[in-house]
Coordinates of C-alpha atoms in Angstrom, one line a residue:
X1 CA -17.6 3.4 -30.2
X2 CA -19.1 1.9 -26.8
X3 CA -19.5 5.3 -25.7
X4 CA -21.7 6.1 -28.9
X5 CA -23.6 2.6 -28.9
X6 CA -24.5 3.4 -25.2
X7 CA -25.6 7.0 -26.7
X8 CA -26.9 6.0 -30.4
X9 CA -29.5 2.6 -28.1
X10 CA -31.9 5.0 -25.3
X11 CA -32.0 7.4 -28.2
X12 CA -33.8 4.7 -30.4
X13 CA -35.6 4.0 -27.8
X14 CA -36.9 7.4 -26.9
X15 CA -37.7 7.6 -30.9
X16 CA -40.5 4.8 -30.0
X17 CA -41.9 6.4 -26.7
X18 CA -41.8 9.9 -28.2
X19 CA -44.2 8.8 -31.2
X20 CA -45.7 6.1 -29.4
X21 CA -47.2 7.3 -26.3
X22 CA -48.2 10.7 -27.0
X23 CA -50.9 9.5 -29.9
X24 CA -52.2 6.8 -27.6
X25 CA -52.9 9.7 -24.7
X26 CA -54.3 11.1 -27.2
X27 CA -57.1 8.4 -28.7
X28 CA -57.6 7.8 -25.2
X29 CA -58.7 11.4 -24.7
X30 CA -60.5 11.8 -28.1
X31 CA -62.5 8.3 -27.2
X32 CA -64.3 9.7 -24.2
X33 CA -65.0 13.1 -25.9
X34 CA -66.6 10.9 -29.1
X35 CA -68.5 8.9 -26.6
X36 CA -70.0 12.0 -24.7
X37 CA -71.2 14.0 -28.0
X38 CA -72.9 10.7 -29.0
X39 CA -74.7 10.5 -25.6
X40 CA -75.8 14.0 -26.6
X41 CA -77.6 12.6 -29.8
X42 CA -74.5 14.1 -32.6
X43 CA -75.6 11.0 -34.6
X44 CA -73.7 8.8 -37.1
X45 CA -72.4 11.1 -39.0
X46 CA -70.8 12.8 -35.7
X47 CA -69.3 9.2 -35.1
X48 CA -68.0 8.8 -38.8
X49 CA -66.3 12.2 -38.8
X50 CA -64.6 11.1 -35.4
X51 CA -63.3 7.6 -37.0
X52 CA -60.8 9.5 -39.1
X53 CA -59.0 10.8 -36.1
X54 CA -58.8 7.6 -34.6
X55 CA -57.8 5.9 -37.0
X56 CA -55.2 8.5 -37.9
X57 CA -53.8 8.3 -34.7
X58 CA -53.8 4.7 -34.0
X59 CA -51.4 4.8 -37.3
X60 CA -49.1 7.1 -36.2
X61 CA -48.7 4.8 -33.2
X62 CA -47.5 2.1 -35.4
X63 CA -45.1 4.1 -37.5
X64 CA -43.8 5.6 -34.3
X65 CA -43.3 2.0 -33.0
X66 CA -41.9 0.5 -35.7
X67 CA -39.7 3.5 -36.7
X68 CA -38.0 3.5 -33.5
X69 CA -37.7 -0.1 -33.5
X70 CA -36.4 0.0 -37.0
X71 CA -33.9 2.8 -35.6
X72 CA -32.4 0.9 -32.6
X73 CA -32.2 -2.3 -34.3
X74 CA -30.1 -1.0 -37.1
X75 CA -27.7 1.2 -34.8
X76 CA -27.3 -2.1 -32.4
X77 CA -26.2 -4.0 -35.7
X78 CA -24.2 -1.6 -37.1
X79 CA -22.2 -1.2 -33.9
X80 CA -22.1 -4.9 -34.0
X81 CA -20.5 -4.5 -36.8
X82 CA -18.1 -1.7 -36.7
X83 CA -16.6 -3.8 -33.2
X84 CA -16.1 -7.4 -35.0
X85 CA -14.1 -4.7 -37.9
X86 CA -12.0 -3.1 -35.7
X87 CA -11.5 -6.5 -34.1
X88 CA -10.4 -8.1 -37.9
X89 CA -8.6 -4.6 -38.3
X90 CA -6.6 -5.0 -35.4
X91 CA -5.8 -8.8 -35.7
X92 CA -4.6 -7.8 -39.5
X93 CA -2.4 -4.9 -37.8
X94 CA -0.6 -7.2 -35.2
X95 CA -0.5 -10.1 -37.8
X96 CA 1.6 -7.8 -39.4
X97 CA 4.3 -6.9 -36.7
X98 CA 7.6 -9.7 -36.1
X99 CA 8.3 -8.4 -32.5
X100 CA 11.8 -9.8 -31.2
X101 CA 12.4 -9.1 -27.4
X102 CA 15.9 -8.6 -26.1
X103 CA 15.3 -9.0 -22.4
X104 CA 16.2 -10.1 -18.6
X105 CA 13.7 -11.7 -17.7
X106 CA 14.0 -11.2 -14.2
X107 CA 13.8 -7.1 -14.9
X108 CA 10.5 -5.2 -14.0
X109 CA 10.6 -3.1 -16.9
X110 CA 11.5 -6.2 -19.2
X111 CA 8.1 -7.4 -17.3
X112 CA 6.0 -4.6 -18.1
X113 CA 6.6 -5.3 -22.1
X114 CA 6.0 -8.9 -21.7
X115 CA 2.8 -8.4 -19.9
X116 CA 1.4 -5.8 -22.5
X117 CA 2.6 -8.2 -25.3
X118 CA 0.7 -11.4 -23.9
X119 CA -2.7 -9.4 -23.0
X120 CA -2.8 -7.9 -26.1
X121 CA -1.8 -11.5 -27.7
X122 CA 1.0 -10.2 -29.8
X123 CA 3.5 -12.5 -31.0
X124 CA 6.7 -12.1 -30.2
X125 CA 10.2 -13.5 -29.7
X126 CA 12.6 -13.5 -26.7
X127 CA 16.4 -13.6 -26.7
X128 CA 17.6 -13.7 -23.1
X129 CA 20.5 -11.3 -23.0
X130 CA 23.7 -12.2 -20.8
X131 CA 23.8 -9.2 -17.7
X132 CA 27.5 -9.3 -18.3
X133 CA 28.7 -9.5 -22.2
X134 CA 25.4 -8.1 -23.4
X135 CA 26.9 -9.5 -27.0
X136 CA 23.0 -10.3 -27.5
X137 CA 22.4 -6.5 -28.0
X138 CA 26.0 -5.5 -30.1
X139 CA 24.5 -4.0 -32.5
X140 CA 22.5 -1.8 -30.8
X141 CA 24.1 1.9 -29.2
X142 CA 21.5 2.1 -26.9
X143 CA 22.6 -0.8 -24.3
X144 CA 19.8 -1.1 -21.8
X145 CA 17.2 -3.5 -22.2
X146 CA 14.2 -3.9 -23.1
X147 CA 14.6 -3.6 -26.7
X148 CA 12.2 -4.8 -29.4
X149 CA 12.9 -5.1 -32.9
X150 CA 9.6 -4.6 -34.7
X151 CA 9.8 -5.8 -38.4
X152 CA 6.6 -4.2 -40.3
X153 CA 6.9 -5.0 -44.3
X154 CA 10.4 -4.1 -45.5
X155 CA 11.0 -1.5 -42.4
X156 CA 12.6 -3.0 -39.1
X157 CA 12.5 -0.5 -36.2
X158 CA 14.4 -0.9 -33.2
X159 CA 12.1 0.5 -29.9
X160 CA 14.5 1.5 -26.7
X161 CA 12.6 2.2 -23.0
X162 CA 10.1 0.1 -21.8
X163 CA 7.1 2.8 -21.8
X164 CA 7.8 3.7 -25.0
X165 CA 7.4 0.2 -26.6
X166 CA 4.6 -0.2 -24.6
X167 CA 2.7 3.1 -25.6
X168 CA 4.3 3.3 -29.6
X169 CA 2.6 -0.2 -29.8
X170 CA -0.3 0.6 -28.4
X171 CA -0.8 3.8 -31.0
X172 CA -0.2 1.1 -33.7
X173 CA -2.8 -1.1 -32.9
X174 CA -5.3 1.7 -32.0
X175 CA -4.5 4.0 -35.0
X176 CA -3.2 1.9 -37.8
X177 CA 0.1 4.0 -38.2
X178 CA 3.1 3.3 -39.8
X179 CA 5.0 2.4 -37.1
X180 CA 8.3 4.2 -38.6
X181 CA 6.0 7.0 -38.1
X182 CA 4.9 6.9 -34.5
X183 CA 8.6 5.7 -33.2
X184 CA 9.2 9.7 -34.2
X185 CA 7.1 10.9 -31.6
X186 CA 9.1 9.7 -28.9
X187 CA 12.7 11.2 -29.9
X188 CA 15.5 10.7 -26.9
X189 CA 17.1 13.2 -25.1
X190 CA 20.2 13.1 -23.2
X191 CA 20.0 14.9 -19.8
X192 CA 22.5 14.3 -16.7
X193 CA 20.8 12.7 -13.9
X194 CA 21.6 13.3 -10.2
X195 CA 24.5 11.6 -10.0
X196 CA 26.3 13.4 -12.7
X197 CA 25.8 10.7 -15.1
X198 CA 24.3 10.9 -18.5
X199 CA 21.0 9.2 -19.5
X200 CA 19.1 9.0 -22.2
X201 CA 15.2 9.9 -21.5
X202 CA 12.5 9.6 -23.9
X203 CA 9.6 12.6 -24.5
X204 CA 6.2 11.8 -24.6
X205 CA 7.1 8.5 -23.6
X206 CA 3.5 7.9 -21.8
X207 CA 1.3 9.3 -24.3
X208 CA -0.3 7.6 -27.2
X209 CA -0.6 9.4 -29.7
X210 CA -4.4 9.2 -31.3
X211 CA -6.7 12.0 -32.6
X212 CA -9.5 12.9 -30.9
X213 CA -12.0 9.9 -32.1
X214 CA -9.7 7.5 -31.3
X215 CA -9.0 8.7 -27.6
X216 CA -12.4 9.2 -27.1
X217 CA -13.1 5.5 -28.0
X218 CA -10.5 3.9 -26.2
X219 CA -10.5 6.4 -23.1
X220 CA -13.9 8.2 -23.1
X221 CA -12.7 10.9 -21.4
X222 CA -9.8 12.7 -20.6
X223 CA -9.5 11.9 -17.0
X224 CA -9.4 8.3 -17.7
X225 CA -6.7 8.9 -19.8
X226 CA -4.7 11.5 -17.5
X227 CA -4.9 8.6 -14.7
X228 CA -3.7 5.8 -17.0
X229 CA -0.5 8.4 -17.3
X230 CA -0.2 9.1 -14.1
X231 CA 0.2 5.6 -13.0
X232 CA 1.9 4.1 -15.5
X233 CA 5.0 7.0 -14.7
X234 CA 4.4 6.4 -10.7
X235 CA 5.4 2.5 -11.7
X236 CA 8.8 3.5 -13.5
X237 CA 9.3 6.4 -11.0
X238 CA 8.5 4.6 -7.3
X239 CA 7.1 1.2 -7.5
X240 CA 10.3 0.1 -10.0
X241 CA 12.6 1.4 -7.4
X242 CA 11.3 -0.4 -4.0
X243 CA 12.0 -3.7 -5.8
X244 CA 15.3 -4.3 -5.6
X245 CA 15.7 -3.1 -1.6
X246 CA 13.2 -5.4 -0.8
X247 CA 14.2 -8.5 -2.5
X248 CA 18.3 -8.3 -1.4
X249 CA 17.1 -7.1 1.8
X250 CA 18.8 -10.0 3.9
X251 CA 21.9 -11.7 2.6
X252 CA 19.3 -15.2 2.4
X253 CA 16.9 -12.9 0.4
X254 CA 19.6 -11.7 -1.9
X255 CA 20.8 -15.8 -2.5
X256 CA 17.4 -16.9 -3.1
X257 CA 16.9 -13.9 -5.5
X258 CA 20.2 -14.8 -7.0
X259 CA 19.5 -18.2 -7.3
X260 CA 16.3 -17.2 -9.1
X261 CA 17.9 -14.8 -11.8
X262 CA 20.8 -17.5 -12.8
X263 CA 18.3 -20.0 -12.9
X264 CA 16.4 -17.9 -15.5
X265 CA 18.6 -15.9 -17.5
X266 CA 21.8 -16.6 -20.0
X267 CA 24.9 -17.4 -18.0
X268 CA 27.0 -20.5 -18.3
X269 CA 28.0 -22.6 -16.0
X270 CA 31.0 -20.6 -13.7
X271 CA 29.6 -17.3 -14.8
X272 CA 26.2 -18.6 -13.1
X273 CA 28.4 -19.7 -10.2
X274 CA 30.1 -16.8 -9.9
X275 CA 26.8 -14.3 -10.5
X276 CA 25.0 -16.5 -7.7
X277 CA 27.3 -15.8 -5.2
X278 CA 29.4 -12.6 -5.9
X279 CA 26.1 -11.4 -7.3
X280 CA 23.9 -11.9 -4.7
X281 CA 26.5 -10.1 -1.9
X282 CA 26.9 -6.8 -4.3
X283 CA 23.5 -6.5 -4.4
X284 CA 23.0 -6.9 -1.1
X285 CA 25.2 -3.8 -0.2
X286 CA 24.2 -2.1 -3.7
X287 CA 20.3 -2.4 -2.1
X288 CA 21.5 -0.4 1.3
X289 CA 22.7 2.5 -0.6
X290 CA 19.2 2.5 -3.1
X291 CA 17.5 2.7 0.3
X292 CA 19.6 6.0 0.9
X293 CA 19.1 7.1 -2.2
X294 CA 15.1 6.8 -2.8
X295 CA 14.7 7.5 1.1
X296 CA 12.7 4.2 1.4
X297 CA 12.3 3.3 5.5
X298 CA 14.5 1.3 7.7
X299 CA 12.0 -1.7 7.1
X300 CA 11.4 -1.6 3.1
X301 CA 8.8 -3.7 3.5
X302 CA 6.9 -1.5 4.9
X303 CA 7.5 0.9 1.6
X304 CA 6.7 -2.2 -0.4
X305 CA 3.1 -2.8 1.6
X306 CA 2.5 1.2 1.4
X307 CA 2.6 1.3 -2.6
X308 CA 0.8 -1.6 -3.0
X309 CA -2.6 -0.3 -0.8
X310 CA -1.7 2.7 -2.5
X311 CA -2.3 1.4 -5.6
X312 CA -5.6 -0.5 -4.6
X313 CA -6.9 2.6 -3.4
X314 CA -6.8 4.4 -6.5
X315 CA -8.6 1.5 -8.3
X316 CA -11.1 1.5 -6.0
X317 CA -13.6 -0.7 -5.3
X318 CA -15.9 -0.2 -7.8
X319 CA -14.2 -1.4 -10.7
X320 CA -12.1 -4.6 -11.0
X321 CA -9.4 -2.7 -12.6
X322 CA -8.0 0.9 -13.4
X323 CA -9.1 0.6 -16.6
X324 CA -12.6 -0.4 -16.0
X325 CA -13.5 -3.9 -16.8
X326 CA -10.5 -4.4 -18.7
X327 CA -6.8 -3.8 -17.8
X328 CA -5.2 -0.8 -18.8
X329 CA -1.5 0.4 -19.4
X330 CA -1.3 1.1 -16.1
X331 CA -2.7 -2.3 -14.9
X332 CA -0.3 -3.9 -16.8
X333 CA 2.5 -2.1 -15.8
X334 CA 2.2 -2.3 -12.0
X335 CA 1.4 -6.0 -12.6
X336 CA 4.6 -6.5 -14.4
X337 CA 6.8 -4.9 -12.2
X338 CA 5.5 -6.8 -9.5
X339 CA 5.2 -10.1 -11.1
X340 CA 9.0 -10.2 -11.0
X341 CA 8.9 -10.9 -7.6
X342 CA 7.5 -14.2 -7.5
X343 CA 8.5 -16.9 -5.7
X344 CA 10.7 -14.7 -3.5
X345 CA 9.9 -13.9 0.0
X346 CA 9.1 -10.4 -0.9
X347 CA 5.8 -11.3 -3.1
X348 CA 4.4 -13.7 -0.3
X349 CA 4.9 -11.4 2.3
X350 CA 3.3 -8.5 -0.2
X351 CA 0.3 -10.7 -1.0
X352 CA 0.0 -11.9 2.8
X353 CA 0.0 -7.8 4.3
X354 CA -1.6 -6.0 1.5
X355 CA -5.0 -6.2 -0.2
X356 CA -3.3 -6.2 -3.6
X357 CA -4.1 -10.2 -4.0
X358 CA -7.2 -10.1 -5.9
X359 CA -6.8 -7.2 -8.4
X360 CA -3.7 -9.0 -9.0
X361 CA -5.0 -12.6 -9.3
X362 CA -7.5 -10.4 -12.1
X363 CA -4.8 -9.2 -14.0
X364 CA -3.1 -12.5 -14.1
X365 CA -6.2 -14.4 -15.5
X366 CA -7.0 -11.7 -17.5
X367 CA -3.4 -11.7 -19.3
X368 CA -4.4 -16.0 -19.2
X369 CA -7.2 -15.4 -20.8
X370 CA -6.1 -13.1 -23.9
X371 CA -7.2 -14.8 -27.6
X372 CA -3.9 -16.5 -28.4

């Protein structure tokens, strides 16, 4: 609807100019010729039959005028309007969602839900699920996490894989669907990955699925939306996987890390113990052989720096974010991945050797700044 507001406002516009100017050329023209018959002695009656033009013309300048400002005004209210609806008529659809959150919070892709959910100012839940008994997510077959339980009416869906809650959500609030509907656009799929062991992947899993109107008013065009996708899948595909090596890169950096993750998540008191300190030295080995594995440098940091200019290059530096003036699904995700890594030595040093700071100090107040 921008798009059209931006279209629907020079056209009223160009309603005035079209029939304002051209009648005023016109009495301008007519004047002189008026005023060099009289010189030639046509007489009064040459001057009367010359007021009807004029004052024909001069007429048309004011319907012109007003018409168009008629036109513009009304198209300016009316897209006024249809913004504060869709507003009301998305605040009624998310009023309408209980979201519960089964998460780590110390996982990127855990991150990349929370970080949608707050910028979008959805309420939500969180149960904090214990790494090693997992009894927080029993009742669920599908045992990874994120998981959000979306209760809509009498209908509770369960939603598995980060970038699918994100983008089924996102539908919702764009298109009004049932969400029992949209969750059937992402159906799993179990394929074997390269190390023989089976997985559970999700099609579709970064598209939204809108009609044409919609995409048009939320992307306005489709390369917009083709590099919202591509980033978005370069976060879960690369940027997720440069994480871990770089924050167990030392056994102090695995500690503090450690440290950090039973500090925030659900362990009791020896099982914290024990996951601080047995935790922290798998993980350090477990980060050596996800450096083989992803063929990530002898120094990961310099991986880690890479991505991140990478990322700032494709935002550029004429917009503050990827998705114009506002945040996108692919803002949010890269923030979220990243934001897991605060307070660790890892974000400083990223923030201190990239030019990532600001576009993510953007997000951050951006996310801050969401209607709560």
């Amino acid at each position: 609807m921008a798009h059209a507001v931006r279209a629907l406002w020079p056209h009223g516009r160009a309603v005035a100019w079209r029939l304002g100017d051209r009648p005023a050329l016109g009495l301008h023209a007519h004047s002189r010729a008026g005023f060099t018959r009289a010189a030639g002695g046509s007489g009064p009656a040459a001057t009367a039959r010359k007021g009807g033009p004029r004052l024909l013309g001069a007429a048309a300048l004011a319907l012109g005028g007003a018409l168009g400002l008629y036109h513009t005004a009304r198209w300016h209210l009316r897209a006024q309007d249809l913004r504060a609806e869709r507003s009301a008529a998305q605040l009624s659809l998310s009023s309408r969602l209980q979201l519960t959150l089964y998460q780590y919070k110390t996982c990127p892709f855990c991150s990349k839900v929370r970080a949608f959910l707050d910028f979008h100012a959805l309420p939500y839940q969180v149960v904090e699920v214990n790494p090693v008994r997992r009894a927080e997510i029993k009742f669920s077959s599908y045992r990874k996490v994120p998981i959000v339980m979306a209760q809509e009416g009498e209908s509770l869906q369960q939603l598995n894989d980060s970038s699918v809650i994100i983008s089924a959500l996102k539908t919702y609030l764009v298109s009004g669907q049932p969400l029992a509907d949209i969750i059937t656009y992402y159906p799993p799929m179990k394929a074997v990955n390269d190390q023989g062991k089976e997985v559970t992947e999700f099609c579709n899993k970064y598209w939204l699925m809108l009609d044409e109107k919609e995409a048009q008013r939320m992307y306005g065009g489709k390369e917009a939306r083709t590099e919202e996708m591509k980033w978005r899948q370069w976060a879960d595909d690369w940027l997720v996987h440069i994480i871990s090596p770089n924050v167990y890169r030392t056994p102090a950096e695995a500690l503090a890390s450690f440290d950090y993750i039973v500090k925030e998540g659900n362990f009791g008191t020896v099982e914290g113990a024990m996951a601080k300190y047995v935790g922290a030295a798998a993980m350090y080995f477990i980060s050596k052989r996800l450096k083989r594995r992803h063929h990530l440098r002898d120094d990961v940091r310099e991986d880690l720096y890479e991505a991140a200019n990478k990322w700032v290059a494709a935002v550029g530096k004429d917009r503050p974010f990827m998705g114009g003036q506002k945040p996108n699904l692919a803002d949010l995700a890269v923030y979220g991945v990243l934001r897991v890594m605060e307070g660790l030595e890892a974000f400083d040093d990223l923030m201190r050797h990239t030019h990532i700071q600001p576009w993510y100090l953007r997000v951050e107040k951006a996310i801050a700044e969401a209607p709560q």
